Amino acid sequence: TRIEQQLQTTLLPLSSFEQVKATRVLGTIGVVETHRSVNVANIQKRFVELGVWIRPFGKLIYIMPPLVITNQEIESLVDAIATVLSEPDCFN
């Protein structure tokens, strides 16, 4: 419940980004669906540079954090997603 609530609070607002078609949270799964496919090579490189491991595919950037994740670690994941959403090199 804690993870789901934090994802709803932090991830769902990312729908305001121009690149984002929709955001969804179901339990501990958070998804950002973009209008265009992501450039997997560029976006993964940026995520690593930002200190997180997120593996997107197609038009989806999704996270399935472990149940032991801290609130601060969730913030790091969501902040990294927000960062790449504003970088045009991360999209095809």
Short mmCIF file of N, CA and C in Angstrom, two decimals:
data_model
loop_
_atom_site.label_atom_id
_atom_site.label_comp_id
_atom_site.label_asym_id
_atom_site.label_seq_id
_atom_site.Cartn_x
_atom_site.Cartn_y
_atom_site.Cartn_z
N THR A 1 0.83 -1.19 0.00
CA THR A 1 0.00 0.00 0.00
C THR A 1 0.87 1.26 0.00
N ARG A 2 1.95 1.24 0.79
CA ARG A 2 2.84 2.40 0.86
C ARG A 2 3.44 2.71 -0.49
N ILE A 3 3.92 1.69 -1.19
CA ILE A 3 4.54 1.89 -2.49
C ILE A 3 3.51 2.40 -3.50
N GLU A 4 2.35 1.78 -3.51
CA GLU A 4 1.29 2.19 -4.43
C GLU A 4 0.91 3.65 -4.20
N GLN A 5 0.75 4.04 -2.95
CA GLN A 5 0.37 5.41 -2.64
C GLN A 5 1.44 6.40 -3.09
N GLN A 6 2.71 6.04 -2.85
CA GLN A 6 3.76 6.97 -3.26
C GLN A 6 3.85 7.05 -4.78
N LEU A 7 3.68 5.93 -5.47
CA LEU A 7 3.69 5.97 -6.94
C LEU A 7 2.53 6.80 -7.46
N GLN A 8 1.36 6.69 -6.84
CA GLN A 8 0.22 7.50 -7.27
C GLN A 8 0.51 8.99 -7.08
N THR A 9 1.19 9.32 -6.00
CA THR A 9 1.49 10.71 -5.69
C THR A 9 2.58 11.27 -6.60
N THR A 10 3.59 10.47 -6.92
CA THR A 10 4.75 10.98 -7.64
C THR A 10 4.76 10.65 -9.14
N LEU A 11 4.28 9.46 -9.50
CA LEU A 11 4.36 9.03 -10.90
C LEU A 11 3.19 9.55 -11.74
N LEU A 12 2.00 9.51 -11.21
CA LEU A 12 0.82 9.93 -11.99
C LEU A 12 0.93 11.36 -12.51
N PRO A 13 1.50 12.31 -11.75
CA PRO A 13 1.63 13.68 -12.27
C PRO A 13 2.53 13.81 -13.50
N LEU A 14 3.32 12.78 -13.80
CA LEU A 14 4.17 12.85 -14.99
C LEU A 14 3.35 12.89 -16.27
N SER A 15 2.05 12.66 -16.16
CA SER A 15 1.17 12.74 -17.33
C SER A 15 1.14 14.15 -17.92
N SER A 16 1.62 15.12 -17.17
CA SER A 16 1.64 16.51 -17.66
C SER A 16 2.75 16.76 -18.69
N PHE A 17 3.69 15.84 -18.82
CA PHE A 17 4.76 16.00 -19.80
C PHE A 17 4.20 15.81 -21.21
N GLU A 18 4.68 16.61 -22.13
CA GLU A 18 4.22 16.56 -23.52
C GLU A 18 4.42 15.18 -24.14
N GLN A 19 5.51 14.50 -23.78
CA GLN A 19 5.84 13.19 -24.36
C GLN A 19 4.91 12.07 -23.86
N VAL A 20 4.16 12.32 -22.78
CA VAL A 20 3.42 11.26 -22.10
C VAL A 20 1.98 11.17 -22.59
N LYS A 21 1.60 9.96 -22.93
CA LYS A 21 0.23 9.67 -23.33
C LYS A 21 -0.63 9.35 -22.10
N ALA A 22 -0.06 8.54 -21.17
CA ALA A 22 -0.80 8.15 -19.96
C ALA A 22 0.17 7.66 -18.90
N THR A 23 -0.27 7.74 -17.66
CA THR A 23 0.46 7.15 -16.54
C THR A 23 -0.50 6.24 -15.79
N ARG A 24 0.03 5.15 -15.25
CA ARG A 24 -0.81 4.19 -14.54
C ARG A 24 -0.06 3.61 -13.36
N VAL A 25 -0.81 3.30 -12.33
CA VAL A 25 -0.26 2.60 -11.16
C VAL A 25 -1.23 1.48 -10.81
N LEU A 26 -0.69 0.29 -10.65
CA LEU A 26 -1.47 -0.85 -10.19
C LEU A 26 -0.64 -1.58 -9.16
N GLY A 27 -1.01 -1.45 -7.91
CA GLY A 27 -0.21 -2.05 -6.84
C GLY A 27 1.15 -1.40 -6.81
N THR A 28 2.19 -2.22 -6.97
CA THR A 28 3.55 -1.69 -6.93
C THR A 28 4.14 -1.51 -8.33
N ILE A 29 3.30 -1.53 -9.34
CA ILE A 29 3.76 -1.34 -10.72
C ILE A 29 3.38 0.06 -11.17
N GLY A 30 4.36 0.79 -11.70
CA GLY A 30 4.12 2.12 -12.22
C GLY A 30 4.50 2.16 -13.69
N VAL A 31 3.65 2.76 -14.52
CA VAL A 31 3.89 2.80 -15.96
C VAL A 31 3.69 4.21 -16.50
N VAL A 32 4.63 4.61 -17.33
CA VAL A 32 4.51 5.84 -18.11
C VAL A 32 4.46 5.40 -19.57
N GLU A 33 3.35 5.71 -20.23
CA GLU A 33 3.21 5.39 -21.64
C GLU A 33 3.44 6.66 -22.43
N THR A 34 4.35 6.61 -23.38
CA THR A 34 4.68 7.78 -24.19
C THR A 34 3.98 7.72 -25.55
N HIS A 35 3.92 8.86 -26.21
CA HIS A 35 3.30 8.92 -27.53
C HIS A 35 4.16 8.23 -28.59
N ARG A 36 5.48 8.33 -28.42
CA ARG A 36 6.42 7.72 -29.38
C ARG A 36 7.26 6.68 -28.66
N SER A 37 7.81 5.76 -29.43
CA SER A 37 8.71 4.75 -28.86
C SER A 37 9.94 5.42 -28.27
N VAL A 38 10.43 4.85 -27.19
CA VAL A 38 11.65 5.37 -26.59
C VAL A 38 12.85 4.80 -27.34
N ASN A 39 13.94 5.53 -27.32
CA ASN A 39 15.20 5.06 -27.87
C ASN A 39 15.87 4.28 -26.73
N VAL A 40 15.74 2.97 -26.76
CA VAL A 40 16.16 2.13 -25.63
C VAL A 40 17.62 2.34 -25.28
N ALA A 41 18.49 2.39 -26.27
CA ALA A 41 19.93 2.56 -25.99
C ALA A 41 20.20 3.88 -25.27
N ASN A 42 19.63 4.97 -25.78
CA ASN A 42 19.86 6.28 -25.16
C ASN A 42 19.22 6.39 -23.79
N ILE A 43 18.01 5.91 -23.67
CA ILE A 43 17.29 6.07 -22.41
C ILE A 43 17.92 5.21 -21.30
N GLN A 44 18.33 4.00 -21.64
CA GLN A 44 18.98 3.16 -20.62
C GLN A 44 20.29 3.79 -20.16
N LYS A 45 21.05 4.33 -21.10
CA LYS A 45 22.30 4.99 -20.75
C LYS A 45 22.03 6.15 -19.80
N ARG A 46 21.02 6.96 -20.10
CA ARG A 46 20.68 8.08 -19.22
C ARG A 46 20.22 7.61 -17.85
N PHE A 47 19.42 6.56 -17.79
CA PHE A 47 18.99 6.05 -16.49
C PHE A 47 20.18 5.62 -15.65
N VAL A 48 21.13 4.94 -16.25
CA VAL A 48 22.33 4.51 -15.52
C VAL A 48 23.11 5.74 -15.05
N GLU A 49 23.26 6.73 -15.92
CA GLU A 49 23.95 7.96 -15.52
C GLU A 49 23.24 8.64 -14.35
N LEU A 50 21.93 8.49 -14.28
CA LEU A 50 21.14 9.09 -13.19
C LEU A 50 21.08 8.19 -11.96
N GLY A 51 21.75 7.04 -12.02
CA GLY A 51 21.88 6.17 -10.85
C GLY A 51 20.74 5.20 -10.63
N VAL A 52 19.95 4.92 -11.68
CA VAL A 52 18.84 3.96 -11.54
C VAL A 52 18.92 2.93 -12.66
N TRP A 53 18.26 1.80 -12.44
CA TRP A 53 18.18 0.78 -13.49
C TRP A 53 16.71 0.61 -13.84
N ILE A 54 16.34 1.16 -14.98
CA ILE A 54 14.98 1.04 -15.50
C ILE A 54 15.12 0.58 -16.94
N ARG A 55 14.39 -0.46 -17.29
CA ARG A 55 14.50 -1.01 -18.64
C ARG A 55 13.19 -0.83 -19.39
N PRO A 56 13.10 0.22 -20.20
CA PRO A 56 11.87 0.47 -20.95
C PRO A 56 11.79 -0.39 -22.20
N PHE A 57 10.59 -0.44 -22.79
CA PHE A 57 10.45 -1.08 -24.09
C PHE A 57 9.28 -0.43 -24.83
N GLY A 58 9.44 -0.35 -26.14
CA GLY A 58 8.38 0.26 -26.94
C GLY A 58 8.07 1.67 -26.48
N LYS A 59 6.82 1.89 -26.14
CA LYS A 59 6.37 3.19 -25.67
C LYS A 59 6.21 3.23 -24.16
N LEU A 60 6.71 2.21 -23.48
CA LEU A 60 6.49 2.10 -22.04
C LEU A 60 7.77 2.26 -21.23
N ILE A 61 7.67 3.08 -20.20
CA ILE A 61 8.71 3.16 -19.17
C ILE A 61 8.01 2.67 -17.91
N TYR A 62 8.42 1.54 -17.41
CA TYR A 62 7.71 0.95 -16.28
C TYR A 62 8.68 0.60 -15.16
N ILE A 63 8.16 0.63 -13.96
CA ILE A 63 8.95 0.22 -12.80
C ILE A 63 8.14 -0.78 -11.98
N MET A 64 8.84 -1.77 -11.49
CA MET A 64 8.28 -2.77 -10.60
C MET A 64 9.24 -2.91 -9.42
N PRO A 65 9.24 -1.92 -8.55
CA PRO A 65 10.25 -1.92 -7.47
C PRO A 65 10.03 -3.05 -6.48
N PRO A 66 11.11 -3.49 -5.86
CA PRO A 66 10.98 -4.53 -4.83
C PRO A 66 10.22 -3.98 -3.62
N LEU A 67 9.61 -4.86 -2.89
CA LEU A 67 8.80 -4.45 -1.74
C LEU A 67 9.61 -3.79 -0.64
N VAL A 68 10.93 -3.97 -0.65
CA VAL A 68 11.79 -3.37 0.38
C VAL A 68 12.30 -1.99 -0.01
N ILE A 69 11.83 -1.46 -1.14
CA ILE A 69 12.30 -0.16 -1.60
C ILE A 69 11.89 0.93 -0.61
N THR A 70 12.77 1.91 -0.48
CA THR A 70 12.47 3.03 0.42
C THR A 70 11.76 4.14 -0.36
N ASN A 71 11.14 5.04 0.37
CA ASN A 71 10.48 6.18 -0.27
C ASN A 71 11.48 7.02 -1.06
N GLN A 72 12.67 7.19 -0.52
CA GLN A 72 13.71 7.96 -1.20
C GLN A 72 14.12 7.29 -2.51
N GLU A 73 14.20 5.96 -2.51
CA GLU A 73 14.56 5.23 -3.73
C GLU A 73 13.47 5.35 -4.79
N ILE A 74 12.21 5.36 -4.36
CA ILE A 74 11.11 5.57 -5.31
C ILE A 74 11.22 6.96 -5.91
N GLU A 75 11.52 7.94 -5.08
CA GLU A 75 11.71 9.30 -5.58
C GLU A 75 12.81 9.35 -6.63
N SER A 76 13.90 8.62 -6.38
CA SER A 76 15.01 8.59 -7.35
C SER A 76 14.56 8.02 -8.69
N LEU A 77 13.76 6.94 -8.65
CA LEU A 77 13.25 6.35 -9.88
C LEU A 77 12.37 7.33 -10.64
N VAL A 78 11.43 7.93 -9.94
CA VAL A 78 10.49 8.85 -10.59
C VAL A 78 11.21 10.10 -11.08
N ASP A 79 12.16 10.61 -10.31
CA ASP A 79 12.93 11.77 -10.76
C ASP A 79 13.71 11.47 -12.03
N ALA A 80 14.26 10.26 -12.12
CA ALA A 80 15.00 9.87 -13.33
C ALA A 80 14.06 9.80 -14.53
N ILE A 81 12.88 9.26 -14.33
CA ILE A 81 11.90 9.20 -15.42
C ILE A 81 11.54 10.62 -15.86
N ALA A 82 11.29 11.50 -14.91
CA ALA A 82 10.95 12.89 -15.24
C ALA A 82 12.08 13.55 -16.03
N THR A 83 13.31 13.26 -15.66
CA THR A 83 14.46 13.84 -16.36
C THR A 83 14.49 13.39 -17.82
N VAL A 84 14.37 12.10 -18.07
CA VAL A 84 14.47 11.62 -19.45
C VAL A 84 13.27 12.04 -20.29
N LEU A 85 12.13 12.26 -19.66
CA LEU A 85 10.96 12.71 -20.42
C LEU A 85 11.19 14.07 -21.05
N SER A 86 12.10 14.84 -20.49
CA SER A 86 12.37 16.17 -21.03
C SER A 86 13.56 16.19 -21.99
N GLU A 87 14.11 15.02 -22.29
CA GLU A 87 15.28 14.93 -23.17
C GLU A 87 14.90 14.30 -24.51
N PRO A 88 14.90 15.08 -25.59
CA PRO A 88 14.45 14.56 -26.89
C PRO A 88 15.28 13.39 -27.42
N ASP A 89 16.55 13.27 -27.02
CA ASP A 89 17.39 12.17 -27.51
C ASP A 89 16.93 10.82 -26.99
N CYS A 90 16.03 10.81 -26.05
CA CYS A 90 15.56 9.56 -25.46
C CYS A 90 14.37 8.98 -26.20
N PHE A 91 13.96 9.62 -27.30
CA PHE A 91 12.80 9.16 -28.05
C PHE A 91 13.15 9.01 -29.51
N ASN A 92 12.48 8.09 -30.17
CA ASN A 92 12.71 7.85 -31.60
C ASN A 92 11.89 8.83 -32.42
#
